[in-house]
Amino acid sequence: MSPPSPHSQAAQSDGRHAVRRPRESDGVGNALRQIFAGAPALPSDLTSLLRQLPKD
């Protein structure tokens, strides 16, 4: 049996997988952080409409 890959995520006892934040040295993680760090906020008119929705 080969050793587990350092990049794979171990399954939890209930069969679910944990997704963790990429390491700071991970090139793909850095690229994704740079792309989504400046993600635009929702437009103000959409935010206003969402606030009017019932909260229950």
PDB file of N, CA and C in Angstrom:
ATOM      1  N   MET A   1       0.853  -1.183   0.000  1.00  0.00           N
ATOM      2  CA  MET A   1       0.000   0.000   0.000  1.00  0.00           C
ATOM      3  C   MET A   1       0.896   1.243   0.000  1.00  0.00           C
ATOM      4  N   SER A   2       0.578   2.203  -0.833  1.00  0.00           N
ATOM      5  CA  SER A   2       1.384   3.417  -0.916  1.00  0.00           C
ATOM      6  C   SER A   2       0.985   4.395   0.177  1.00  0.00           C
ATOM      7  N   PRO A   3       1.903   5.261   0.579  1.00  0.00           N
ATOM      8  CA  PRO A   3       1.572   6.250   1.614  1.00  0.00           C
ATOM      9  C   PRO A   3       0.549   7.243   1.092  1.00  0.00           C
ATOM     10  N   PRO A   4      -0.247   7.831   1.981  1.00  0.00           N
ATOM     11  CA  PRO A   4      -1.258   8.798   1.530  1.00  0.00           C
ATOM     12  C   PRO A   4      -0.601  10.043   0.935  1.00  0.00           C
ATOM     13  N   SER A   5      -1.248  10.609  -0.036  1.00  0.00           N
ATOM     14  CA  SER A   5      -0.748  11.836  -0.655  1.00  0.00           C
ATOM     15  C   SER A   5      -0.833  12.982   0.348  1.00  0.00           C
ATOM     16  N   PRO A   6       0.189  13.819   0.427  1.00  0.00           N
ATOM     17  CA  PRO A   6       0.118  14.955   1.359  1.00  0.00           C
ATOM     18  C   PRO A   6      -0.952  15.968   0.978  1.00  0.00           C
ATOM     19  N   HIS A   7      -1.459  15.882  -0.255  1.00  0.00           N
ATOM     20  CA  HIS A   7      -2.477  16.833  -0.704  1.00  0.00           C
ATOM     21  C   HIS A   7      -3.894  16.302  -0.561  1.00  0.00           C
ATOM     22  N   SER A   8      -4.034  15.023  -0.211  1.00  0.00           N
ATOM     23  CA  SER A   8      -5.380  14.470  -0.082  1.00  0.00           C
ATOM     24  C   SER A   8      -5.937  14.780   1.298  1.00  0.00           C
ATOM     25  N   GLN A   9      -7.238  14.821   1.382  1.00  0.00           N
ATOM     26  CA  GLN A   9      -7.909  15.075   2.655  1.00  0.00           C
ATOM     27  C   GLN A   9      -8.427  13.753   3.200  1.00  0.00           C
ATOM     28  N   ALA A  10      -8.144  13.463   4.439  1.00  0.00           N
ATOM     29  CA  ALA A  10      -8.601  12.215   5.044  1.00  0.00           C
ATOM     30  C   ALA A  10     -10.101  12.282   5.288  1.00  0.00           C
ATOM     31  N   ALA A  11     -10.765  11.165   5.071  1.00  0.00           N
ATOM     32  CA  ALA A  11     -12.201  11.100   5.336  1.00  0.00           C
ATOM     33  C   ALA A  11     -12.425  11.025   6.836  1.00  0.00           C
ATOM     34  N   GLN A  12     -13.448  11.677   7.315  1.00  0.00           N
ATOM     35  CA  GLN A  12     -13.806  11.591   8.719  1.00  0.00           C
ATOM     36  C   GLN A  12     -14.532  10.278   8.946  1.00  0.00           C
ATOM     37  N   SER A  13     -14.743   9.935  10.202  1.00  0.00           N
ATOM     38  CA  SER A  13     -15.354   8.651  10.533  1.00  0.00           C
ATOM     39  C   SER A  13     -16.780   8.515   9.975  1.00  0.00           C
ATOM     40  N   ASP A  14     -17.479   9.611   9.759  1.00  0.00           N
ATOM     41  CA  ASP A  14     -18.840   9.530   9.232  1.00  0.00           C
ATOM     42  C   ASP A  14     -18.880   9.541   7.700  1.00  0.00           C
ATOM     43  N   GLY A  15     -17.720   9.480   7.051  1.00  0.00           N
ATOM     44  CA  GLY A  15     -17.662   9.422   5.599  1.00  0.00           C
ATOM     45  C   GLY A  15     -17.600  10.780   4.923  1.00  0.00           C
ATOM     46  N   ARG A  16     -17.697  11.849   5.661  1.00  0.00           N
ATOM     47  CA  ARG A  16     -17.617  13.189   5.075  1.00  0.00           C
ATOM     48  C   ARG A  16     -16.158  13.588   4.929  1.00  0.00           C
ATOM     49  N   HIS A  17     -15.905  14.523   4.042  1.00  0.00           N
ATOM     50  CA  HIS A  17     -14.546  14.999   3.831  1.00  0.00           C
ATOM     51  C   HIS A  17     -14.433  16.431   4.333  1.00  0.00           C
ATOM     52  N   ALA A  18     -13.325  16.724   4.950  1.00  0.00           N
ATOM     53  CA  ALA A  18     -13.067  18.081   5.427  1.00  0.00           C
ATOM     54  C   ALA A  18     -12.303  18.839   4.344  1.00  0.00           C
ATOM     55  N   VAL A  19     -12.724  20.047   4.058  1.00  0.00           N
ATOM     56  CA  VAL A  19     -12.022  20.895   3.100  1.00  0.00           C
ATOM     57  C   VAL A  19     -11.331  21.980   3.902  1.00  0.00           C
ATOM     58  N   ARG A  20     -10.036  22.014   3.772  1.00  0.00           N
ATOM     59  CA  ARG A  20      -9.249  22.976   4.539  1.00  0.00           C
ATOM     60  C   ARG A  20      -8.686  24.053   3.628  1.00  0.00           C
ATOM     61  N   ARG A  21      -8.355  25.181   4.235  1.00  0.00           N
ATOM     62  CA  ARG A  21      -7.754  26.285   3.499  1.00  0.00           C
ATOM     63  C   ARG A  21      -6.395  25.846   2.950  1.00  0.00           C
ATOM     64  N   PRO A  22      -6.076  26.199   1.703  1.00  0.00           N
ATOM     65  CA  PRO A  22      -4.765  25.825   1.148  1.00  0.00           C
ATOM     66  C   PRO A  22      -3.627  26.473   1.933  1.00  0.00           C
ATOM     67  N   ARG A  23      -2.495  25.797   1.941  1.00  0.00           N
ATOM     68  CA  ARG A  23      -1.310  26.357   2.601  1.00  0.00           C
ATOM     69  C   ARG A  23      -0.900  27.644   1.903  1.00  0.00           C
ATOM     70  N   GLU A  24      -0.235  28.516   2.633  1.00  0.00           N
ATOM     71  CA  GLU A  24       0.215  29.794   2.052  1.00  0.00           C
ATOM     72  C   GLU A  24       1.168  29.562   0.880  1.00  0.00           C
ATOM     73  N   SER A  25       1.885  28.440   0.882  1.00  0.00           N
ATOM     74  CA  SER A  25       2.846  28.165  -0.181  1.00  0.00           C
ATOM     75  C   SER A  25       2.210  27.472  -1.385  1.00  0.00           C
ATOM     76  N   ASP A  26       0.932  27.186  -1.339  1.00  0.00           N
ATOM     77  CA  ASP A  26       0.243  26.486  -2.421  1.00  0.00           C
ATOM     78  C   ASP A  26      -0.069  27.473  -3.543  1.00  0.00           C
ATOM     79  N   GLY A  27       0.469  27.215  -4.731  1.00  0.00           N
ATOM     80  CA  GLY A  27       0.304  28.140  -5.859  1.00  0.00           C
ATOM     81  C   GLY A  27      -1.139  28.301  -6.295  1.00  0.00           C
ATOM     82  N   VAL A  28      -1.907  27.211  -6.362  1.00  0.00           N
ATOM     83  CA  VAL A  28      -3.308  27.293  -6.768  1.00  0.00           C
ATOM     84  C   VAL A  28      -4.104  28.065  -5.721  1.00  0.00           C
ATOM     85  N   GLY A  29      -3.840  27.785  -4.435  1.00  0.00           N
ATOM     86  CA  GLY A  29      -4.524  28.509  -3.365  1.00  0.00           C
ATOM     87  C   GLY A  29      -4.236  30.000  -3.435  1.00  0.00           C
ATOM     88  N   ASN A  30      -2.989  30.348  -3.713  1.00  0.00           N
ATOM     89  CA  ASN A  30      -2.631  31.772  -3.838  1.00  0.00           C
ATOM     90  C   ASN A  30      -3.359  32.419  -5.000  1.00  0.00           C
ATOM     91  N   ALA A  31      -3.437  31.711  -6.126  1.00  0.00           N
ATOM     92  CA  ALA A  31      -4.137  32.263  -7.287  1.00  0.00           C
ATOM     93  C   ALA A  31      -5.615  32.485  -6.974  1.00  0.00           C
ATOM     94  N   LEU A  32      -6.248  31.518  -6.311  1.00  0.00           N
ATOM     95  CA  LEU A  32      -7.666  31.667  -5.971  1.00  0.00           C
ATOM     96  C   LEU A  32      -7.888  32.807  -4.983  1.00  0.00           C
ATOM     97  N   ARG A  33      -7.006  32.940  -4.003  1.00  0.00           N
ATOM     98  CA  ARG A  33      -7.144  34.048  -3.042  1.00  0.00           C
ATOM     99  C   ARG A  33      -7.035  35.394  -3.749  1.00  0.00           C
ATOM    100  N   GLN A  34      -6.115  35.510  -4.703  1.00  0.00           N
ATOM    101  CA  GLN A  34      -5.952  36.772  -5.417  1.00  0.00           C
ATOM    102  C   GLN A  34      -7.183  37.093  -6.269  1.00  0.00           C
ATOM    103  N   ILE A  35      -7.774  36.067  -6.862  1.00  0.00           N
ATOM    104  CA  ILE A  35      -8.956  36.285  -7.704  1.00  0.00           C
ATOM    105  C   ILE A  35     -10.147  36.735  -6.867  1.00  0.00           C
ATOM    106  N   PHE A  36     -10.383  36.046  -5.743  1.00  0.00           N
ATOM    107  CA  PHE A  36     -11.595  36.303  -4.973  1.00  0.00           C
ATOM    108  C   PHE A  36     -11.420  37.354  -3.886  1.00  0.00           C
ATOM    109  N   ALA A  37     -10.200  37.817  -3.631  1.00  0.00           N
ATOM    110  CA  ALA A  37      -9.983  38.835  -2.602  1.00  0.00           C
ATOM    111  C   ALA A  37     -10.673  40.140  -2.982  1.00  0.00           C
ATOM    112  N   GLY A  38     -10.693  40.462  -4.244  1.00  0.00           N
ATOM    113  CA  GLY A  38     -11.312  41.702  -4.695  1.00  0.00           C
ATOM    114  C   GLY A  38     -12.679  41.482  -5.313  1.00  0.00           C
ATOM    115  N   ALA A  39     -13.331  40.399  -4.916  1.00  0.00           N
ATOM    116  CA  ALA A  39     -14.648  40.104  -5.484  1.00  0.00           C
ATOM    117  C   ALA A  39     -15.607  41.256  -5.191  1.00  0.00           C
ATOM    118  N   PRO A  40     -16.327  41.710  -6.194  1.00  0.00           N
ATOM    119  CA  PRO A  40     -17.236  42.829  -5.980  1.00  0.00           C
ATOM    120  C   PRO A  40     -18.392  42.454  -5.052  1.00  0.00           C
ATOM    121  N   ALA A  41     -18.843  43.424  -4.318  1.00  0.00           N
ATOM    122  CA  ALA A  41     -19.997  43.230  -3.434  1.00  0.00           C
ATOM    123  C   ALA A  41     -21.268  43.222  -4.283  1.00  0.00           C
ATOM    124  N   LEU A  42     -22.357  42.830  -3.665  1.00  0.00           N
ATOM    125  CA  LEU A  42     -23.640  42.870  -4.370  1.00  0.00           C
ATOM    126  C   LEU A  42     -24.001  44.321  -4.682  1.00  0.00           C
ATOM    127  N   PRO A  43     -24.658  44.557  -5.788  1.00  0.00           N
ATOM    128  CA  PRO A  43     -25.109  45.914  -6.087  1.00  0.00           C
ATOM    129  C   PRO A  43     -26.065  46.408  -4.992  1.00  0.00           C
ATOM    130  N   SER A  44     -26.058  47.693  -4.748  1.00  0.00           N
ATOM    131  CA  SER A  44     -26.849  48.265  -3.653  1.00  0.00           C
ATOM    132  C   SER A  44     -28.350  48.023  -3.829  1.00  0.00           C
ATOM    133  N   ASP A  45     -28.852  48.050  -5.077  1.00  0.00           N
ATOM    134  CA  ASP A  45     -30.286  47.807  -5.269  1.00  0.00           C
ATOM    135  C   ASP A  45     -30.651  46.360  -4.918  1.00  0.00           C
ATOM    136  N   LEU A  46     -29.783  45.407  -5.241  1.00  0.00           N
ATOM    137  CA  LEU A  46     -30.048  44.016  -4.892  1.00  0.00           C
ATOM    138  C   LEU A  46     -29.958  43.822  -3.380  1.00  0.00           C
ATOM    139  N   THR A  47     -28.992  44.452  -2.751  1.00  0.00           N
ATOM    140  CA  THR A  47     -28.863  44.381  -1.293  1.00  0.00           C
ATOM    141  C   THR A  47     -30.107  44.925  -0.615  1.00  0.00           C
ATOM    142  N   SER A  48     -30.620  46.027  -1.132  1.00  0.00           N
ATOM    143  CA  SER A  48     -31.829  46.629  -0.577  1.00  0.00           C
ATOM    144  C   SER A  48     -33.022  45.692  -0.699  1.00  0.00           C
ATOM    145  N   LEU A  49     -33.175  45.060  -1.847  1.00  0.00           N
ATOM    146  CA  LEU A  49     -34.279  44.111  -2.039  1.00  0.00           C
ATOM    147  C   LEU A  49     -34.139  42.889  -1.119  1.00  0.00           C
ATOM    148  N   LEU A  50     -32.932  42.396  -0.956  1.00  0.00           N
ATOM    149  CA  LEU A  50     -32.723  41.253  -0.071  1.00  0.00           C
ATOM    150  C   LEU A  50     -33.060  41.584   1.382  1.00  0.00           C
ATOM    151  N   ARG A  51     -32.784  42.804   1.794  1.00  0.00           N
ATOM    152  CA  ARG A  51     -33.109  43.221   3.170  1.00  0.00           C
ATOM    153  C   ARG A  51     -34.610  43.279   3.405  1.00  0.00           C
ATOM    154  N   GLN A  52     -35.380  43.454   2.356  1.00  0.00           N
ATOM    155  CA  GLN A  52     -36.834  43.546   2.488  1.00  0.00           C
ATOM    156  C   GLN A  52     -37.498  42.171   2.620  1.00  0.00           C
ATOM    157  N   LEU A  53     -36.771  41.118   2.317  1.00  0.00           N
ATOM    158  CA  LEU A  53     -37.334  39.769   2.444  1.00  0.00           C
ATOM    159  C   LEU A  53     -37.569  39.429   3.899  1.00  0.00           C
ATOM    160  N   PRO A  54     -38.635  38.663   4.183  1.00  0.00           N
ATOM    161  CA  PRO A  54     -38.875  38.256   5.575  1.00  0.00           C
ATOM    162  C   PRO A  54     -37.732  37.376   6.081  1.00  0.00           C
ATOM    163  N   LYS A  55     -37.400  37.542   7.346  1.00  0.00           N
ATOM    164  CA  LYS A  55     -36.259  36.833   7.913  1.00  0.00           C
ATOM    165  C   LYS A  55     -36.616  35.504   8.543  1.00  0.00           C
ATOM    166  N   ASP A  56     -37.878  35.110   8.549  1.00  0.00           N
ATOM    167  CA  ASP A  56     -38.250  33.829   9.154  1.00  0.00           C
ATOM    168  C   ASP A  56     -38.574  32.790   8.148  1.00  0.00           C
TER     169      ASP A  56
END
